[in-house]
């Protein structure tokens, strides 16, 4: 039993989409690659021996009883450059928002030293919020996008990074777009090769992602070329899909079909594809997602501002579509997947009940739409891992040791835990609803400590 480290702790992890497993005072045995090699429960024969051996080798970490471990979160949709405008620019609809605020914001990343500053902060901020794996949009700039991958590599975050492609002149301003289709594809291919090299020297993995911004800003030929590159390099793929009335209708007018079928016709719906938002997916689109293994990156905070609707997430879960959570910085103002899990629950309940008090109650809502906080936790963890086809998001043998340690007993921000006999499932719920970044004391990715915060 030669483990690199052993953690004695109480932890929570999803057993199913609905149910949370409580692993009380277990020994989590992590191997040299940062993978959970074994979980030993109290009362099992090996428990004392594993504990003693790890202790005498100086490899045992005892997490105090008043702290709890959760799997690190998986953010399935984050625009790292937009961290620079998070919390602002939330006053106008999507199309205007892109042209007025967001394209100018992203254009600044032609400057590598500016990119360095913002990207370093974005990665540190996500880690401090418990996000151990993140699927990032960078910008159209190849060099700055490579820099984001390097920062993830250096900071120990599992980053999946895309150089954004937008080459359709009518929809993209001259100051911010790929020069032409050919350079967009050449830059993407070089980007993939360079990020694959960077990824090879990391323990946690850093990956290139094919990233057409969304169908409206891309030519048919670039979408076709990107589909071919996805197959050639077997990469992840990300885009925005059927997000708002405008985006959805725009694609229907151009192609006579929905985003999902358009993206699929170019080879962009694959097992490792993640599509952000997807509010306006028809049932046939969702069935196509399930068939191709394409996942939904559900961004509930952003959707409240830009999506003109609440996505029927329970319905799509029931159809067998992989789903995880995304912050969508900065369409979503919060870098925290705790905040997004809360909003996912609240939005789903508003969909179920309806929102207009002048409508009779039996006509107001969409029945069977609500999700629970345990289901939202699943989306933020295991659902994200499944969406990316990576062994992350669960505390289980064979999964990466990607973990956040929550300390609810801070003097300045104590969670309401008064009863020593309080059921642990209630402690879990209080954490899901009330944790702030101050409570996230330590974060590990692939067995390495990547964030720690001193006690107040
Ligand atoms: N659609 C195209 N680009 C974007 C973006 O940056 N954010 C959001 N929310 N939707 C988009
Ligand atoms: Fe987005």
Short mmCIF file of C-alpha atoms and ligand atoms in Angstrom, two decimals:
data_model
loop_
_atom_site.label_atom_id
_atom_site.label_comp_id
_atom_site.label_asym_id
_atom_site.label_seq_id
_atom_site.Cartn_x
_atom_site.Cartn_y
_atom_site.Cartn_z
CA UNK A 1 0.00 0.00 0.00
CA UNK A 2 2.28 2.69 -1.24
CA UNK A 3 -0.03 5.66 -1.74
CA UNK A 4 1.33 9.13 -2.47
CA UNK A 5 -1.12 10.56 0.03
CA UNK A 6 -4.04 9.55 2.20
CA UNK A 7 -6.79 11.96 3.33
CA UNK A 8 -8.99 11.12 6.30
CA UNK A 9 -12.19 13.10 5.86
CA UNK A 10 -15.94 13.30 5.54
CA UNK A 11 -16.97 13.98 1.96
CA UNK A 12 -20.00 14.25 -0.29
CA UNK A 13 -20.27 12.94 -3.85
CA UNK A 14 -23.14 12.14 -6.22
CA UNK A 15 -24.25 8.50 -6.22
CA UNK A 16 -26.94 9.08 -8.86
CA UNK A 17 -28.30 12.25 -10.47
CA UNK A 18 -30.73 12.53 -7.56
CA UNK A 19 -28.82 11.08 -4.60
CA UNK A 20 -25.78 12.24 -2.68
CA UNK A 21 -23.46 9.75 -1.02
CA UNK A 22 -22.03 10.69 2.37
CA UNK A 23 -18.57 9.25 2.89
CA UNK A 24 -18.08 9.69 6.62
CA UNK A 25 -14.58 9.65 8.06
CA UNK A 26 -13.21 7.65 5.15
CA UNK A 27 -9.60 7.23 4.03
CA UNK A 28 -9.10 8.51 0.50
CA UNK A 29 -5.96 6.90 -0.92
CA UNK A 30 -4.41 8.85 -3.78
CA UNK A 31 -1.70 7.44 -6.06
CA UNK A 32 1.29 9.20 -7.60
CA UNK A 33 -0.73 10.21 -10.67
CA UNK A 34 -3.27 12.00 -8.49
CA UNK A 35 -5.95 9.34 -8.98
CA UNK A 36 -8.09 7.92 -6.17
CA UNK A 37 -6.72 4.37 -5.85
CA UNK A 38 -8.95 3.27 -2.98
CA UNK A 39 -11.53 4.53 -0.49
CA UNK A 40 -11.46 2.74 2.86
CA UNK A 41 -14.49 3.07 5.14
CA UNK A 42 -14.31 2.96 8.95
CA UNK A 43 -14.83 -0.59 10.17
CA UNK A 44 -13.14 -2.15 7.13
CA UNK A 45 -10.24 -4.47 7.99
CA UNK A 46 -7.62 -2.34 6.27
CA UNK A 47 -8.65 0.97 7.90
CA UNK A 48 -6.25 1.08 10.85
CA UNK A 49 -3.33 -0.32 8.88
CA UNK A 50 -3.71 2.15 6.01
CA UNK A 51 -4.02 5.00 8.49
CA UNK A 52 -0.95 3.97 10.47
CA UNK A 53 1.24 3.30 7.45
CA UNK A 54 0.35 6.63 5.86
CA UNK A 55 0.82 8.40 9.19
CA UNK A 56 4.28 7.03 9.84
CA UNK A 57 5.34 7.79 6.25
CA UNK A 58 4.20 11.41 6.73
CA UNK A 59 1.57 11.01 4.03
CA UNK A 60 -1.62 11.24 6.07
CA UNK A 61 -3.69 14.44 6.03
CA UNK A 62 -6.45 14.46 8.63
CA UNK A 63 -9.14 16.93 7.62
CA UNK A 64 -10.64 18.29 10.87
CA UNK A 65 -14.14 17.09 11.70
CA UNK A 66 -15.64 20.53 11.22
CA UNK A 67 -14.50 20.64 7.56
CA UNK A 68 -15.97 18.74 4.62
CA UNK A 69 -14.76 17.74 1.18
CA UNK A 70 -16.67 18.14 -2.06
CA UNK A 71 -15.51 17.22 -5.57
CA UNK A 72 -14.02 20.21 -7.37
CA UNK A 73 -16.50 21.86 -9.70
CA UNK A 74 -16.45 21.55 -13.50
CA UNK A 75 -17.31 24.84 -15.25
CA UNK A 76 -18.54 23.88 -18.71
CA UNK A 77 -18.68 27.40 -20.11
CA UNK A 78 -16.51 30.37 -19.22
CA UNK A 79 -15.19 33.25 -21.34
CA UNK A 80 -11.87 33.95 -19.61
CA UNK A 81 -11.31 37.36 -21.33
CA UNK A 82 -14.74 38.56 -20.25
CA UNK A 83 -13.60 38.36 -16.61
CA UNK A 84 -12.45 41.93 -17.33
CA UNK A 85 -16.09 43.08 -17.66
CA UNK A 86 -17.78 40.73 -15.15
CA UNK A 87 -20.58 42.46 -13.27
CA UNK A 88 -21.09 45.11 -15.92
CA UNK A 89 -22.73 45.36 -19.34
CA UNK A 90 -25.86 43.49 -18.35
CA UNK A 91 -28.38 46.01 -19.63
CA UNK A 92 -28.97 45.14 -23.29
CA UNK A 93 -29.93 42.04 -25.33
CA UNK A 94 -27.41 39.51 -26.63
CA UNK A 95 -26.78 40.84 -30.14
CA UNK A 96 -26.31 44.44 -28.92
CA UNK A 97 -24.29 43.22 -25.92
CA UNK A 98 -21.83 41.44 -28.21
CA UNK A 99 -21.31 44.45 -30.46
CA UNK A 100 -21.37 47.18 -27.83
CA UNK A 101 -19.36 45.63 -25.02
CA UNK A 102 -18.05 42.16 -25.64
CA UNK A 103 -16.25 42.32 -28.97
CA UNK A 104 -14.39 45.51 -27.87
CA UNK A 105 -13.59 43.82 -24.53
CA UNK A 106 -12.15 40.75 -26.28
CA UNK A 107 -10.30 42.77 -28.94
CA UNK A 108 -7.94 44.03 -26.21
CA UNK A 109 -6.42 40.55 -25.95
CA UNK A 110 -4.21 41.23 -28.96
CA UNK A 111 -2.02 42.70 -26.20
CA UNK A 112 -0.24 39.74 -24.59
CA UNK A 113 0.66 41.46 -21.37
CA UNK A 114 -2.95 42.53 -20.82
CA UNK A 115 -4.03 38.96 -21.61
CA UNK A 116 -1.51 37.68 -19.08
CA UNK A 117 -2.93 39.87 -16.31
CA UNK A 118 -6.61 39.11 -16.91
CA UNK A 119 -6.13 35.40 -17.59
CA UNK A 120 -4.00 34.89 -14.47
CA UNK A 121 -6.72 36.50 -12.38
CA UNK A 122 -9.51 34.54 -14.07
CA UNK A 123 -7.80 31.19 -13.44
CA UNK A 124 -6.96 32.05 -9.80
CA UNK A 125 -10.51 33.28 -9.21
CA UNK A 126 -12.08 30.10 -10.54
CA UNK A 127 -9.76 27.96 -8.41
CA UNK A 128 -10.62 30.05 -5.33
CA UNK A 129 -14.28 29.35 -6.09
CA UNK A 130 -13.69 25.59 -6.13
CA UNK A 131 -13.58 25.13 -9.91
CA UNK A 132 -10.91 22.55 -10.70
CA UNK A 133 -11.80 21.93 -14.36
CA UNK A 134 -12.85 24.70 -16.73
CA UNK A 135 -13.88 24.77 -20.37
CA UNK A 136 -12.74 28.18 -21.59
CA UNK A 137 -13.40 30.37 -24.58
CA UNK A 138 -10.35 32.61 -25.09
CA UNK A 139 -10.41 35.12 -28.00
CA UNK A 140 -9.62 35.03 -31.73
CA UNK A 141 -5.95 35.74 -30.94
CA UNK A 142 -3.80 32.63 -31.25
CA UNK A 143 -0.89 33.76 -29.06
CA UNK A 144 -3.04 35.01 -26.19
CA UNK A 145 -5.13 31.84 -26.34
CA UNK A 146 -1.98 29.70 -26.04
CA UNK A 147 -1.04 31.89 -23.07
CA UNK A 148 -4.30 30.99 -21.32
CA UNK A 149 -3.46 27.30 -21.74
CA UNK A 150 0.02 27.95 -20.29
CA UNK A 151 -1.46 29.73 -17.29
CA UNK A 152 -3.80 26.79 -16.61
CA UNK A 153 -0.80 24.46 -16.92
CA UNK A 154 1.29 26.55 -14.52
CA UNK A 155 -1.48 27.10 -11.95
CA UNK A 156 -2.42 23.41 -11.95
CA UNK A 157 -5.97 23.87 -13.22
CA UNK A 158 -7.41 21.38 -15.68
CA UNK A 159 -8.12 23.84 -18.46
CA UNK A 160 -9.78 23.05 -21.77
CA UNK A 161 -9.09 26.07 -23.93
CA UNK A 162 -10.41 27.26 -27.27
CA UNK A 163 -9.13 29.88 -29.66
CA UNK A 164 -12.39 31.48 -30.77
CA UNK A 165 -13.24 31.33 -34.48
CA UNK A 166 -15.39 34.06 -36.05
CA UNK A 167 -14.77 34.74 -39.73
CA UNK A 168 -18.09 35.90 -41.16
CA UNK A 169 -17.49 39.51 -42.14
CA UNK A 170 -21.12 40.70 -42.02
CA UNK A 171 -21.53 39.62 -38.39
CA UNK A 172 -18.08 40.47 -37.01
CA UNK A 173 -16.52 43.92 -36.70
CA UNK A 174 -13.36 44.63 -38.64
CA UNK A 175 -11.40 45.23 -35.43
CA UNK A 176 -12.28 41.81 -34.05
CA UNK A 177 -12.45 38.74 -36.29
CA UNK A 178 -10.32 36.16 -38.01
CA UNK A 179 -8.64 37.65 -41.06
CA UNK A 180 -10.26 35.05 -43.32
CA UNK A 181 -11.42 31.44 -43.36
CA UNK A 182 -8.01 30.07 -44.25
CA UNK A 183 -6.15 31.85 -41.44
CA UNK A 184 -8.89 30.86 -38.98
CA UNK A 185 -8.32 27.19 -39.81
CA UNK A 186 -4.52 27.47 -39.92
CA UNK A 187 -4.43 29.28 -36.58
CA UNK A 188 -6.76 26.70 -35.05
CA UNK A 189 -4.61 23.80 -36.23
CA UNK A 190 -1.41 25.39 -34.92
CA UNK A 191 -3.20 26.21 -31.66
CA UNK A 192 -4.28 22.57 -31.25
CA UNK A 193 -0.74 21.31 -31.77
CA UNK A 194 0.81 23.79 -29.35
CA UNK A 195 -1.76 23.20 -26.62
CA UNK A 196 -1.42 19.43 -26.99
CA UNK A 197 2.31 19.88 -26.34
CA UNK A 198 1.62 22.05 -23.29
CA UNK A 199 -0.87 19.47 -22.03
CA UNK A 200 1.67 16.69 -22.27
CA UNK A 201 3.91 18.32 -19.68
CA UNK A 202 1.13 18.74 -17.11
CA UNK A 203 -0.05 16.27 -14.50
CA UNK A 204 -3.68 17.39 -14.59
CA UNK A 205 -4.12 17.72 -18.36
CA UNK A 206 -4.66 20.84 -20.47
CA UNK A 207 -6.55 20.38 -23.73
CA UNK A 208 -7.25 22.32 -26.95
CA UNK A 209 -10.89 22.83 -27.92
CA UNK A 210 -12.35 23.58 -31.36
CA UNK A 211 -14.37 26.75 -30.78
CA UNK A 212 -16.62 28.26 -33.46
CA UNK A 213 -18.08 31.17 -31.44
CA UNK A 214 -21.58 30.38 -32.71
CA UNK A 215 -23.13 29.70 -36.09
CA UNK A 216 -24.08 33.36 -36.75
CA UNK A 217 -20.42 34.54 -36.78
CA UNK A 218 -19.03 31.64 -38.86
CA UNK A 219 -18.97 30.90 -42.58
CA UNK A 220 -20.13 27.51 -43.82
CA UNK A 221 -16.61 26.72 -44.97
CA UNK A 222 -15.02 27.47 -41.59
CA UNK A 223 -17.61 25.27 -39.84
CA UNK A 224 -16.83 22.49 -42.29
CA UNK A 225 -13.07 22.89 -41.78
CA UNK A 226 -13.44 22.90 -37.99
CA UNK A 227 -15.50 19.70 -38.13
CA UNK A 228 -12.66 18.06 -40.05
CA UNK A 229 -10.06 19.28 -37.54
CA UNK A 230 -12.17 17.93 -34.66
CA UNK A 231 -12.13 14.50 -36.31
CA UNK A 232 -8.43 14.67 -37.27
CA UNK A 233 -7.24 15.58 -33.75
CA UNK A 234 -10.14 14.03 -31.78
CA UNK A 235 -10.52 17.21 -29.74
CA UNK A 236 -13.30 18.61 -27.63
CA UNK A 237 -15.67 21.03 -29.41
CA UNK A 238 -17.59 23.95 -27.90
CA UNK A 239 -19.96 26.62 -29.17
CA UNK A 240 -23.15 28.46 -28.25
CA UNK A 241 -26.36 26.77 -29.37
CA UNK A 242 -29.95 28.06 -29.63
CA UNK A 243 -29.32 30.54 -26.82
CA UNK A 244 -31.80 33.40 -27.34
CA UNK A 245 -34.73 34.28 -29.59
CA UNK A 246 -32.41 36.26 -31.83
CA UNK A 247 -29.61 33.66 -32.08
CA UNK A 248 -32.05 30.79 -32.61
CA UNK A 249 -34.13 32.59 -35.26
CA UNK A 250 -31.04 33.89 -37.06
CA UNK A 251 -29.79 30.35 -37.69
CA UNK A 252 -33.25 29.11 -38.69
CA UNK A 253 -33.50 31.90 -41.26
CA UNK A 254 -30.04 31.18 -42.69
CA UNK A 255 -30.26 27.38 -42.85
CA UNK A 256 -33.94 26.49 -42.47
CA UNK A 257 -33.09 24.31 -39.47
CA UNK A 258 -32.03 24.61 -35.86
CA UNK A 259 -28.45 25.05 -34.62
CA UNK A 260 -28.21 21.42 -33.51
CA UNK A 261 -28.79 20.01 -37.00
CA UNK A 262 -26.56 22.66 -38.61
CA UNK A 263 -23.69 21.92 -36.21
CA UNK A 264 -24.17 18.19 -36.72
CA UNK A 265 -24.08 18.54 -40.51
CA UNK A 266 -20.57 20.02 -40.15
CA UNK A 267 -19.38 17.20 -37.86
CA UNK A 268 -19.39 19.39 -34.75
CA UNK A 269 -21.71 17.32 -32.55
CA UNK A 270 -19.47 14.63 -31.11
CA UNK A 271 -19.06 12.78 -27.84
CA UNK A 272 -16.65 15.45 -26.62
CA UNK A 273 -18.84 18.39 -27.71
CA UNK A 274 -20.33 20.81 -25.19
CA UNK A 275 -22.90 23.36 -26.34
CA UNK A 276 -23.64 26.33 -24.12
CA UNK A 277 -27.18 27.43 -23.19
CA UNK A 278 -29.41 25.39 -25.58
CA UNK A 279 -32.55 27.07 -24.25
CA UNK A 280 -34.47 26.69 -27.50
CA UNK A 281 -33.60 23.06 -28.27
CA UNK A 282 -36.56 21.24 -29.79
CA UNK A 283 -37.10 17.63 -28.71
CA UNK A 284 -35.54 16.42 -32.01
CA UNK A 285 -32.46 18.56 -31.24
CA UNK A 286 -32.20 17.09 -27.74
CA UNK A 287 -32.58 13.58 -29.16
CA UNK A 288 -29.72 14.35 -31.57
CA UNK A 289 -27.61 15.52 -28.62
CA UNK A 290 -28.32 12.25 -26.79
CA UNK A 291 -27.48 10.21 -29.90
CA UNK A 292 -24.19 12.00 -30.63
CA UNK A 293 -23.12 12.29 -26.95
CA UNK A 294 -23.19 16.09 -27.13
CA UNK A 295 -23.61 17.81 -23.76
CA UNK A 296 -25.45 20.92 -22.66
CA UNK A 297 -23.49 23.53 -20.69
CA UNK A 298 -26.33 24.97 -18.61
CA UNK A 299 -25.67 28.61 -17.64
CA UNK A 300 -28.57 29.63 -15.39
CA UNK A 301 -27.26 33.01 -14.19
CA UNK A 302 -26.46 34.18 -17.72
CA UNK A 303 -29.75 32.81 -19.03
CA UNK A 304 -31.65 35.13 -16.69
CA UNK A 305 -30.16 38.06 -18.63
CA UNK A 306 -29.71 36.92 -22.22
CA UNK A 307 -31.67 33.76 -23.03
CA UNK A 308 -35.24 35.17 -23.04
CA UNK A 309 -36.45 31.97 -21.37
CA UNK A 310 -35.84 29.27 -18.75
CA UNK A 311 -34.41 26.08 -20.25
CA UNK A 312 -36.45 22.94 -19.39
CA UNK A 313 -33.41 21.23 -17.89
CA UNK A 314 -35.36 18.47 -16.11
CA UNK A 315 -36.95 17.51 -19.43
CA UNK A 316 -33.56 17.26 -21.17
CA UNK A 317 -32.11 15.30 -18.23
CA UNK A 318 -34.98 12.86 -18.67
CA UNK A 319 -34.14 12.50 -22.38
CA UNK A 320 -30.67 11.20 -21.51
CA UNK A 321 -28.68 14.29 -22.55
CA UNK A 322 -25.38 14.87 -20.68
CA UNK A 323 -25.63 18.17 -18.81
CA UNK A 324 -23.29 20.22 -16.63
CA UNK A 325 -23.16 23.77 -15.30
CA UNK A 326 -21.41 26.82 -16.72
CA UNK A 327 -20.74 30.27 -15.27
CA UNK A 328 -20.70 31.90 -18.73
CA UNK A 329 -18.53 34.70 -17.39
CA UNK A 330 -19.47 37.49 -18.18
CA UNK A 331 -22.98 36.93 -19.53
CA UNK A 332 -23.23 35.37 -16.08
CA UNK A 333 -21.69 37.75 -13.56
CA UNK A 334 -20.63 35.13 -11.01
CA UNK A 335 -17.49 32.96 -11.24
CA UNK A 336 -19.00 30.62 -8.64
CA UNK A 337 -20.69 27.35 -9.53
CA UNK A 338 -22.28 27.47 -6.07
CA UNK A 339 -24.13 30.57 -7.28
CA UNK A 340 -25.01 28.84 -10.53
CA UNK A 341 -26.25 25.70 -8.78
CA UNK A 342 -28.53 27.91 -6.63
CA UNK A 343 -29.81 29.76 -9.69
CA UNK A 344 -30.39 26.46 -11.54
CA UNK A 345 -32.72 25.38 -8.74
CA UNK A 346 -34.47 28.75 -8.48
CA UNK A 347 -34.99 29.13 -12.25
CA UNK A 348 -36.37 25.59 -12.49
CA UNK A 349 -38.89 26.33 -9.76
CA UNK A 350 -40.00 29.51 -11.49
CA UNK A 351 -40.47 27.51 -14.69
CA UNK A 352 -42.56 24.95 -12.81
CA UNK A 353 -44.79 27.50 -11.08
CA UNK A 354 -44.79 30.13 -13.83
CA UNK A 355 -44.14 33.81 -13.23
CA UNK A 356 -47.17 35.91 -14.13
CA UNK A 357 -49.55 36.31 -11.17
CA UNK A 358 -52.34 37.45 -13.49
CA UNK A 359 -52.42 34.01 -15.13
CA UNK A 360 -54.52 31.37 -13.30
CA UNK A 361 -52.29 29.03 -11.31
CA UNK A 362 -53.22 25.92 -13.30
CA UNK A 363 -52.09 27.57 -16.54
CA UNK A 364 -49.14 29.53 -15.19
CA UNK A 365 -46.26 27.09 -15.16
CA UNK A 366 -44.70 24.04 -16.77
CA UNK A 367 -45.32 21.00 -14.55
CA UNK A 368 -42.44 18.70 -13.51
CA UNK A 369 -39.71 21.24 -14.21
CA UNK A 370 -38.06 21.72 -10.85
CA UNK A 371 -34.69 20.27 -9.93
CA UNK A 372 -33.33 19.80 -6.40
CA UNK A 373 -30.11 21.18 -4.96
CA UNK A 374 -28.67 17.63 -5.02
CA UNK A 375 -29.37 17.48 -8.76
CA UNK A 376 -27.74 20.88 -9.23
CA UNK A 377 -24.70 19.56 -7.30
CA UNK A 378 -24.62 16.61 -9.69
CA UNK A 379 -24.60 19.02 -12.66
CA UNK A 380 -21.74 21.04 -11.13
CA UNK A 381 -19.61 17.92 -10.52
CA UNK A 382 -20.28 14.47 -12.02
CA UNK A 383 -22.45 15.83 -14.84
CA UNK A 384 -19.62 18.12 -15.91
CA UNK A 385 -17.12 15.25 -15.88
CA UNK A 386 -19.40 13.05 -17.99
CA UNK A 387 -20.01 15.90 -20.41
CA UNK A 388 -16.26 16.20 -21.00
CA UNK A 389 -15.67 12.41 -20.99
CA UNK A 390 -13.06 12.90 -18.25
CA UNK A 391 -12.78 10.95 -14.96
CA UNK A 392 -13.51 13.97 -12.77
CA UNK A 393 -16.38 15.22 -10.62
CA UNK A 394 -16.82 12.22 -8.33
CA UNK A 395 -15.03 10.94 -5.26
CA UNK A 396 -14.70 7.39 -6.48
CA UNK A 397 -11.90 4.95 -7.28
CA UNK A 398 -10.41 5.76 -10.68
CA UNK A 399 -11.34 9.46 -10.52
CA UNK A 400 -8.90 12.35 -10.17
CA UNK A 401 -8.32 13.79 -6.70
CA UNK A 402 -9.96 17.13 -7.58
CA UNK A 403 -11.34 18.33 -4.30
CA UNK A 404 -12.43 21.46 -2.43
CA UNK A 405 -12.31 21.60 1.34
CA UNK A 406 -15.15 23.61 2.85
CA UNK A 407 -14.75 25.09 6.32
CA UNK A 408 -18.14 26.31 7.59
CA UNK A 409 -16.72 27.54 10.92
CA UNK A 410 -15.07 30.82 9.91
CA UNK A 411 -15.45 33.46 12.63
CA UNK A 412 -16.42 36.13 10.14
CA UNK A 413 -18.87 33.99 8.16
CA UNK A 414 -20.05 31.07 10.24
CA UNK A 415 -22.66 28.79 8.66
CA UNK A 416 -25.66 28.02 10.89
CA UNK A 417 -24.52 24.66 12.25
CA UNK A 418 -25.46 24.43 15.92
CA UNK A 419 -26.50 20.85 16.52
CA UNK A 420 -23.71 18.28 16.63
CA UNK A 421 -26.24 15.63 15.62
CA UNK A 422 -27.52 17.55 12.61
CA UNK A 423 -27.94 15.09 9.74
CA UNK A 424 -25.00 15.39 7.36
CA UNK A 425 -27.35 15.74 4.41
CA UNK A 426 -28.59 18.99 5.99
CA UNK A 427 -25.00 20.15 6.45
CA UNK A 428 -24.51 19.43 2.76
CA UNK A 429 -27.57 21.48 1.79
CA UNK A 430 -26.48 24.41 3.97
CA UNK A 431 -23.09 24.36 2.28
CA UNK A 432 -24.62 24.26 -1.19
CA UNK A 433 -26.80 27.27 -0.43
CA UNK A 434 -24.53 29.35 1.82
CA UNK A 435 -20.87 28.74 1.00
CA UNK A 436 -18.86 31.74 -0.16
CA UNK A 437 -15.29 31.72 -1.46
CA UNK A 438 -13.99 32.48 2.08
CA UNK A 439 -15.18 29.03 3.18
CA UNK A 440 -13.17 27.24 0.49
CA UNK A 441 -9.99 26.66 2.47
CA UNK A 442 -8.06 24.34 0.16
CA UNK A 443 -8.38 23.09 -3.38
CA UNK A 444 -6.56 20.15 -4.97
CA UNK A 445 -6.35 19.22 -8.63
CA UNK A 446 -5.03 15.77 -9.59
CA UNK A 447 -3.64 15.36 -6.08
CA UNK A 448 -1.79 18.69 -6.03
CA UNK A 449 -2.70 21.55 -3.69
CA UNK A 450 -3.45 24.51 -5.98
CA UNK A 451 -5.22 26.94 -3.66
CA UNK A 452 -5.18 27.55 0.07
CA UNK A 453 -6.62 30.28 2.20
CA UNK A 454 -5.53 31.16 5.73
CA UNK A 455 -8.09 31.13 8.54
CA UNK A 456 -9.50 34.50 9.60
N1 LIG B 1 -23.12 34.08 -28.18
C1 LIG B 1 -22.04 34.38 -28.93
N2 LIG B 1 -21.05 34.85 -28.17
C2 LIG B 1 -21.49 34.85 -26.91
C3 LIG B 1 -20.90 35.22 -25.66
O1 LIG B 1 -19.76 35.65 -25.56
N3 LIG B 1 -21.68 35.03 -24.57
C4 LIG B 1 -22.94 34.55 -24.63
N4 LIG B 1 -23.65 34.39 -23.52
N5 LIG B 1 -23.52 34.22 -25.79
C5 LIG B 1 -22.79 34.36 -26.92
FE1 LIG B 2 -21.05 32.25 -23.60
#
